[in-house]
XYZ file of C-alpha atoms in Angstrom:
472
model
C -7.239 -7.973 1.474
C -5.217 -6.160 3.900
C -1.845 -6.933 1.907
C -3.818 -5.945 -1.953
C -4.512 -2.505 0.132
C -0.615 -2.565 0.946
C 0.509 -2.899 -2.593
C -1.923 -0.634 -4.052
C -0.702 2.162 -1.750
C 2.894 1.403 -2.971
C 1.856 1.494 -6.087
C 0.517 4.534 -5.858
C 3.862 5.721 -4.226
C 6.058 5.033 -7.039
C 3.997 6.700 -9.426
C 3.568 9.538 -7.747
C 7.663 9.534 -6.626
C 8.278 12.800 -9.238
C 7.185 14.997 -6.144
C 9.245 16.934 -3.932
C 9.144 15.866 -0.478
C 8.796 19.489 0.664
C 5.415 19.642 -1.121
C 3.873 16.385 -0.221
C 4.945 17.542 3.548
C 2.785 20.763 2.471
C 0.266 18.925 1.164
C 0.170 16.872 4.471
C 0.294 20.215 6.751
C -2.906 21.649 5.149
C -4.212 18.501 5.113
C -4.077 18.510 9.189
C -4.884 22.232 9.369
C -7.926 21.611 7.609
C -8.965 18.761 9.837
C -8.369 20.649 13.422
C -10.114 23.457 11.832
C -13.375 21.135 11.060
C -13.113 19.674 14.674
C -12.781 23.045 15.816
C -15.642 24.209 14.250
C -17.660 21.043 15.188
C -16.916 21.830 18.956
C -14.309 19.819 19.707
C -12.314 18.994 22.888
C -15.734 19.093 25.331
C -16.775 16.995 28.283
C -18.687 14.362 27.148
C -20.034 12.745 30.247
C -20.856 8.755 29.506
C -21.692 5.957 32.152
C -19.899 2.724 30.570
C -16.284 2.614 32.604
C -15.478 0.614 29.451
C -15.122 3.312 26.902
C -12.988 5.443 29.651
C -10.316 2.559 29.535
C -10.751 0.629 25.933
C -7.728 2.332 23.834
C -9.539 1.372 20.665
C -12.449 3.209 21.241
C -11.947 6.212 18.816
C -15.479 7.118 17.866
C -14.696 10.792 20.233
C -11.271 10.118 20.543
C -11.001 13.957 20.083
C -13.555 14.654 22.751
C -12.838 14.868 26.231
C -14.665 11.568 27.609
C -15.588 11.917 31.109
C -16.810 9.199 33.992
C -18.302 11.185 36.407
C -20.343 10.384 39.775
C -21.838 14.246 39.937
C -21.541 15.998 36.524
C -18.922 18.832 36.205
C -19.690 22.142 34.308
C -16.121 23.112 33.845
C -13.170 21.141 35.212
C -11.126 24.539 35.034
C -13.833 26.378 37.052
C -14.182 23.795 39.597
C -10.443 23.758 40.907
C -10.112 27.463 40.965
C -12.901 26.895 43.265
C -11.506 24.685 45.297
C -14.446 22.274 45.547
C -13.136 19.350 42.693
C -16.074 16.811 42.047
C -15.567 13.020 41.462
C -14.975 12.477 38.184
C -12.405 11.025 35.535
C -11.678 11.881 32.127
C -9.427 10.731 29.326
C -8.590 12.235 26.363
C -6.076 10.593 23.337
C -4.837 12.736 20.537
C -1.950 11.433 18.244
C 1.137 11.363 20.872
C -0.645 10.321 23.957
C -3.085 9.537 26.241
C -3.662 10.975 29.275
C -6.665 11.053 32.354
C -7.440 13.736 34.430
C -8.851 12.781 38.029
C -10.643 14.642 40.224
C -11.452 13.325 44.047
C -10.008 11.361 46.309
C -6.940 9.808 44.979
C -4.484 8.441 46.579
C -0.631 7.018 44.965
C 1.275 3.910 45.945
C 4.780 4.112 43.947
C 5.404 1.198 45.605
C 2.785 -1.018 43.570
C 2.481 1.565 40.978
C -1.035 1.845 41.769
C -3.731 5.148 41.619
C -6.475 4.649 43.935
C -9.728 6.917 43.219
C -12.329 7.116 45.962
C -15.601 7.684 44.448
C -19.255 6.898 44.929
C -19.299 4.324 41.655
C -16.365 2.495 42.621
C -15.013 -1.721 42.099
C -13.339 -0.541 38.419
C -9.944 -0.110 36.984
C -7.421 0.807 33.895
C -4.381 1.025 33.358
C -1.924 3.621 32.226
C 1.737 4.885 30.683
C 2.140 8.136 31.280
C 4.339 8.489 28.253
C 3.669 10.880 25.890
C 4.733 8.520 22.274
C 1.536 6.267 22.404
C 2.225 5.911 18.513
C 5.648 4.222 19.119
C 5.002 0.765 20.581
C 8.714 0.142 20.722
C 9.169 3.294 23.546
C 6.073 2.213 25.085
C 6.665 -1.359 26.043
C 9.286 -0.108 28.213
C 7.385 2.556 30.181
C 5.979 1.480 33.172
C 2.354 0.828 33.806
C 0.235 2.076 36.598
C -3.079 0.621 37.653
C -5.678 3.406 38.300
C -8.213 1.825 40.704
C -11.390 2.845 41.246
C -13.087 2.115 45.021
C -16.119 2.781 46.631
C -16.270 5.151 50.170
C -15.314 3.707 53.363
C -13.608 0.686 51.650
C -11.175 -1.315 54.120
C -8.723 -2.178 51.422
C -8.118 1.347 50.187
C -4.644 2.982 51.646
C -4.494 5.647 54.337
C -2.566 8.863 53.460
C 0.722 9.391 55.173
C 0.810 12.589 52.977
C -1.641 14.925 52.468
C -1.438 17.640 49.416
C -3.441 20.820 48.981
C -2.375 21.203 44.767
C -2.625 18.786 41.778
C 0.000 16.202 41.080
C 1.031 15.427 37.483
C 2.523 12.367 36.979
C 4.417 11.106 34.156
C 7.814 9.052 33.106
C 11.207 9.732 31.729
C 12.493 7.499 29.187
C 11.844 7.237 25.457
C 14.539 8.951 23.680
C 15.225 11.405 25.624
C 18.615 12.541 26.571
C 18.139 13.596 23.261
C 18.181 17.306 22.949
C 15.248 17.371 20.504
C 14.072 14.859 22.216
C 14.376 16.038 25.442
C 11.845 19.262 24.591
C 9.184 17.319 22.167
C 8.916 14.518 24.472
C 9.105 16.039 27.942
C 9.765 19.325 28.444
C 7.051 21.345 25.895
C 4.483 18.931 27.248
C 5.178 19.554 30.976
C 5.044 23.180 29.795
C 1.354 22.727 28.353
C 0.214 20.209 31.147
C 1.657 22.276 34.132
C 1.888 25.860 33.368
C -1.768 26.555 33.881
C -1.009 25.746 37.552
C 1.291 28.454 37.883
C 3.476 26.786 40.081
C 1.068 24.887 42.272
C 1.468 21.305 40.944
C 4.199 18.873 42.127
C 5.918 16.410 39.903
C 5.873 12.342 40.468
C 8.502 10.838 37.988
C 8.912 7.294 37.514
C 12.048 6.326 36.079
C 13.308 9.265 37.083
C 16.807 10.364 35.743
C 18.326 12.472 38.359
C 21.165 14.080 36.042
C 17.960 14.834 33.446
C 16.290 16.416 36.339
C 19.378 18.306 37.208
C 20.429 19.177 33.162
C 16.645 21.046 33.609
C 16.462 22.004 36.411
C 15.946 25.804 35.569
C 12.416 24.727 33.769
C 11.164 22.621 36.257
C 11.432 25.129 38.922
C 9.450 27.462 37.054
C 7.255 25.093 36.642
C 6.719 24.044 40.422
C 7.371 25.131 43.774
C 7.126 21.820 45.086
C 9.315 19.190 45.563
C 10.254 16.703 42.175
C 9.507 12.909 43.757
C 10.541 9.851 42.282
C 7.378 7.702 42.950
C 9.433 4.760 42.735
C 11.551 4.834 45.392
C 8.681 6.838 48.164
C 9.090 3.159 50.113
C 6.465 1.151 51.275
C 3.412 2.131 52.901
C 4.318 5.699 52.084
C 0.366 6.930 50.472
C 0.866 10.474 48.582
C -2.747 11.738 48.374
C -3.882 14.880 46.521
C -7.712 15.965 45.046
C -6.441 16.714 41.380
C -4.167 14.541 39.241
C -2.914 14.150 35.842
C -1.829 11.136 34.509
C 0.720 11.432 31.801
C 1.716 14.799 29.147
C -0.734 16.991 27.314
C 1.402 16.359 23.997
C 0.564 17.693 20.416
C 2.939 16.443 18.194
C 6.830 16.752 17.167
C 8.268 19.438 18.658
C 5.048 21.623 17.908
C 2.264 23.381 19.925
C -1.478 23.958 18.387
C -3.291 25.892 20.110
C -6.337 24.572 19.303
C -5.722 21.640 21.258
C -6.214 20.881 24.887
C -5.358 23.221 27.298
C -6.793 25.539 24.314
C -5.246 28.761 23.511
C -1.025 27.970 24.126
C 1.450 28.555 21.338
C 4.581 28.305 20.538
C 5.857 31.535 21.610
C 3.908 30.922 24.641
C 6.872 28.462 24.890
C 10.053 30.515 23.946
C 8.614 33.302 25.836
C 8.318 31.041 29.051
C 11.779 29.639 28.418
C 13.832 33.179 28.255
C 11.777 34.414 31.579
C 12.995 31.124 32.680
C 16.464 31.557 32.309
C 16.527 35.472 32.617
C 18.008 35.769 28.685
C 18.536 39.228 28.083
C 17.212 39.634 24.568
C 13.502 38.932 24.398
C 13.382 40.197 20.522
C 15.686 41.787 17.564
C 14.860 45.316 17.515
C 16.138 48.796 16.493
C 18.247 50.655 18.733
C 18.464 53.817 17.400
C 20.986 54.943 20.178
C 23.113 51.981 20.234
C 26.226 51.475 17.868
C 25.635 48.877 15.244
C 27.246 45.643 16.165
C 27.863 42.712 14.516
C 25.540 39.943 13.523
C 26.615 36.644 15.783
C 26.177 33.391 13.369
C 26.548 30.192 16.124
C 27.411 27.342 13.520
C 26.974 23.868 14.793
C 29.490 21.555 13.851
C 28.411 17.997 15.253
C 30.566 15.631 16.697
C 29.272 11.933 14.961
C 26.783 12.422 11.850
C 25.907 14.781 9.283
C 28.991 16.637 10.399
C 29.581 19.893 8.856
C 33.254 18.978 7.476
C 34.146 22.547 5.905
C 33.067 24.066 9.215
C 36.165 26.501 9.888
C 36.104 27.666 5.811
C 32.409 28.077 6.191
C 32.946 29.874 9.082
C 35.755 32.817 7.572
C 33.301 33.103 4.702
C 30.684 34.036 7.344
C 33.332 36.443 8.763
C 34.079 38.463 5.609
C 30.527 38.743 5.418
C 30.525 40.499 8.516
C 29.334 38.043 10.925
C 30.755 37.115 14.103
C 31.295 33.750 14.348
C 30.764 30.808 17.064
C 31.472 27.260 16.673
C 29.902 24.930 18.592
C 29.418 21.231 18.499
C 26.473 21.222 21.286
C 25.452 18.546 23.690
C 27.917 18.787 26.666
C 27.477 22.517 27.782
C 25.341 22.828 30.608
C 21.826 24.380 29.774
C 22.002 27.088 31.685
C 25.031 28.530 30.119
C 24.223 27.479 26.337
C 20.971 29.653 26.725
C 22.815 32.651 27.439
C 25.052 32.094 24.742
C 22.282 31.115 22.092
C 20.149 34.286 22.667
C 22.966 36.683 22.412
C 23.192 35.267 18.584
C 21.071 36.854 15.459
C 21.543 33.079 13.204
C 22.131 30.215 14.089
C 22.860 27.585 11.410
C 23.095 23.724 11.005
C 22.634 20.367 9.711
C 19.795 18.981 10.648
C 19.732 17.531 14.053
C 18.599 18.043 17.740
C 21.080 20.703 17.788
C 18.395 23.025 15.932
C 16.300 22.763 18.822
C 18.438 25.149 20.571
C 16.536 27.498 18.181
C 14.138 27.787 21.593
C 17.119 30.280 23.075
C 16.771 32.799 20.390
C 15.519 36.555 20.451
C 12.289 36.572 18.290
C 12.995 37.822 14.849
C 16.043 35.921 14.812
C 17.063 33.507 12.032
C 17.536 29.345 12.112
C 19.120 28.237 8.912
C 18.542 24.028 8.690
C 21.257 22.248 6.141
C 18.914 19.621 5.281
C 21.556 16.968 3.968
C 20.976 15.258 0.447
C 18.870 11.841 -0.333
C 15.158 13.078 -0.078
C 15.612 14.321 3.263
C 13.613 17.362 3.014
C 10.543 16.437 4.221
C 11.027 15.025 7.415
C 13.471 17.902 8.243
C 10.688 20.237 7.315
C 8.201 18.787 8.993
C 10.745 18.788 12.700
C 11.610 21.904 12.456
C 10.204 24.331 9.152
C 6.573 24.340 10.250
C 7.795 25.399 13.864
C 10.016 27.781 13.644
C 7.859 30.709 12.369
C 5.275 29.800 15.089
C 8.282 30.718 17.449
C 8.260 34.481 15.767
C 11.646 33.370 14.166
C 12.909 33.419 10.477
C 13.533 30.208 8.747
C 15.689 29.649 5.916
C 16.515 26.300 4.686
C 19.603 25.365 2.304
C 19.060 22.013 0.639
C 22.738 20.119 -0.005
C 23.212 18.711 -3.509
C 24.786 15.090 -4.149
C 28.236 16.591 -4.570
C 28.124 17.997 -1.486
C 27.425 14.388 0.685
C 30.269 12.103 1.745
C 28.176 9.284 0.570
C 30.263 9.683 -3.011
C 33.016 8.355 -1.181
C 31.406 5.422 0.164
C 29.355 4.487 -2.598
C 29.639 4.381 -6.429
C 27.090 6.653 -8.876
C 25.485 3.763 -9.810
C 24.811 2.415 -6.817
C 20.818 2.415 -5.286
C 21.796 4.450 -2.521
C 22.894 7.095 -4.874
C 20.906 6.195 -8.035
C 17.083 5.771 -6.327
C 16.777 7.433 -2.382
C 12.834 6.594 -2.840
C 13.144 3.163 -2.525
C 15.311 3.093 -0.031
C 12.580 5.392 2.002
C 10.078 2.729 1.415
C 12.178 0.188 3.724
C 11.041 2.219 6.113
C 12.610 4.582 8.994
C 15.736 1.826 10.516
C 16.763 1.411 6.696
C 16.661 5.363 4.761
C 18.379 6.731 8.563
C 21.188 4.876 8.397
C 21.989 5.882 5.220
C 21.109 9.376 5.139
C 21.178 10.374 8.647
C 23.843 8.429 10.277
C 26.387 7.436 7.349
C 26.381 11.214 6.161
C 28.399 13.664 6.518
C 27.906 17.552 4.487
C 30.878 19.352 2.494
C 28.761 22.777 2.421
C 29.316 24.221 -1.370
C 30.970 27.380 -0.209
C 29.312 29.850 -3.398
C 25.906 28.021 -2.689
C 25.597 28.369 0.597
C 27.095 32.069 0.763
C 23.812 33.298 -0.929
C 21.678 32.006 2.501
C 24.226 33.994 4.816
C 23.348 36.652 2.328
C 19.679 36.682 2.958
C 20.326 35.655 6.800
C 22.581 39.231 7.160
C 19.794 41.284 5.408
C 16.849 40.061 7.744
C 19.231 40.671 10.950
C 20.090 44.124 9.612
C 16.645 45.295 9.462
C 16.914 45.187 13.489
C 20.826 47.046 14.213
């Protein structure tokens, strides 16, 4: 049955393989907008308080998967209300959305790194789970190598349960570094923008336990996680034996709402996007919050940073692209982006107006710009366009920033050199996108490289100039 459900859905597919991918991605979009706008209005994201340890634990139970489902020994009004008063209750809750699943623990609790076990002291006590505090719960293959702690609930005055060696006044979040990260993109949508959401509510008082922990990724970000917490960053792996860090508030894993994207009408309500990019330039003291008249400043020019990249979907005419851009009356950077250190590539990303690119994680330095600034994506030929839309299209307004998106043509992708006309890769993209994500990425996203049409892609610098110019 399963497999006549398969085919049907292919069939369906190919005969529907006319459209755009840009407007099935809309179609998709509105489709979710209208769905967190029906949960919305049917009260969504509340406590639901249940008694069956079971359902807290059991990753297939979905029936209030959007619901915050709560194991409590003395009910809670308002989780929120209850730390600001200092006075956190036993309880446990667990909430999964799309791109993770995560607990939040209130109590006793009490962290071995050195068994990777959570121990919760609590009048119900003798249960257990188990958890990765990953945020990619839909990717099995980033999963199976996160590690797994064992969150273990006890009863009071229980001889097996670890003493503290260190006591903590403020909440712990804990969570783990691997996936692909190292990864610019990467790096925010899988790490960074959900520490934001999960941590910045704490303004500052929360401290960090990493397993795996990547020192140089700690250090590469080390800007953002200071203005994220006072406190020192631990690698619970290596606090040694016997070494109990207790605390009365925990989180286990990343408050994470999909790729590179922040709705604010999930958990913790209200955040957005801007939030974000706002948070980011405070962060790194950027000078340029926003384009804006200056009435009593000499115009200057426009700065377009152009990203080149170093291995795939290069931009091979980058220095004639870039003189056009000149004689247009920009003022031109090239950069290839990954080495610089953070610190100094924000500075020099917000003093630019544009920056353009093939898509890649090189976009996502789009967080660095002034609001009202411009990100151009090159979105490179073979049916491409909707997974570059959906990574970075839908985003980019939500970060008070102007998108504009050139779409490469067939004549301008090195794949004519590599293949013949007639061959699939060149002849039927769709098909190849139906092998699935391994097969349609090497071919378009790794084998490709961009020869930008020079007379095409002047007319986007065109429009680019005119937005920026509304602001000199």
């Amino acid at each position: 049955m399963e497999i006549m459900e398969l085919q049907k859905a292919m069939n369906l597919c190919k005969t529907i393989q006319w459209f755009q991918p840009k407007a099935l991605a809309a179609v998709f979009v509105l489709s979710c907008l209208f769905l967190l706008c029906f949960l919305a209005s049917n009260n969504s994201y509340t406590f639901d308080y249940v008694n069956d340890w079971d359902k807290i634990q059991d990753d297939n139970f979905t029936v209030v998967d959007e619901t915050w489902l709560c194991f409590s020994s003395a009910k809670i009004l308002h989780r929120a209300e209850n730390l600001r008063r200092g006075v956190p209750k036993e309880s446990i809750c667990r909430l999964r959305v799309p791109k993770s699943i995560y607990y939040e623990i209130d109590g006793d609790i009490r962290v071995d790194g050195d068994s990777s076990s959570i121990f919760w002291i609590n009048s119900q006590g003798n249960e257990s789970l188990k958890a990765k505090p990953f945020p990619r719960n839909c990717d099995p293959m980033v999963m199976k190598d996160i590690k797994e702690f064992s969150v273990k609930s006890f009863p009071h005055q229980n001889e097996s349960v670890p003493q503290c060696t260190s006591n903590h006044s403020y909440p712990a979040v804990i969570f783990a570094y691997g996936g692909y990260t190292h990864n610019f993109f990467h790096d925010f949508t899988d790490l960074l923008i959900p520490l934001f959401l999960t941590a910045h509510r704490y303004h500052g008082e929360v401290q960090f336990l990493i397993t795996n922990m990547n020192p140089s990724w700690v250090e590469r970000f080390g800007t953002i996680l200071k203005n994220l917490t006072r406190y020192e960053i631990i690698d619970i792996d290596k606090v040694g034996h016997n070494n109990i860090h207790c605390y009365k508030s925990m989180t286990i894993g990343l408050y994470a709402h999909g790729e590179f994207t922040i709705d604010p009408l999930m958990p913790p309500l209200g955040y957005t996007f801007a939030n974000f990019t706002d948070f980011l330039r405070i962060s790194f003291s950027l000078e340029r919050h926003m384009l804006r008249n200056h009435d009593k400043s000499p115009p200057r020019k426009p700065k377009l940073l152009l990203i080149t990249r170093r291995w795939n979907r290069k931009l091979i005419n980058f220095n004639e692209t870039a003189t056009m851009a000149t004689d247009l009356g920009f003022e031109v950077i090239l950069m290839e982006g990954g080495d610089e250190p953070v610190d100094k590539f924000a500075q020099i990303v917000n003093s630019c107006d544009v920056i353009a690119g093939v898509h890649g994680s090189a976009l996502s330095y789009m967080v660095f710009l002034p609001q009202n600034a411009v990100v151009i994506q090159i979105v490179p030929w073979g049916r491409l366009e909707g997974v570059c839309w959906c990574n970075f299209a839908f985003t980019v307004p939500k970060a008070k920033l102007k998108y504009l998106e050139y779409q490469a043509s067939l004549e301008e992708s090195t794949l004519l050199s590599k293949y013949p006309r007639d061959h699939r890769y060149i002849q039927d993209p769709f098909s190849v996108h139906m092998e699935g994500w391994f097969v349609y990425s090497k071919v378009y996203m790794a084998e490709q490289d961009v020869i930008l049409d020079l007379q095409r892609f002047r007319g986007t610098l065109v429009e680019a100039m005119e937005h920026v110019k509304q602001y000199q």
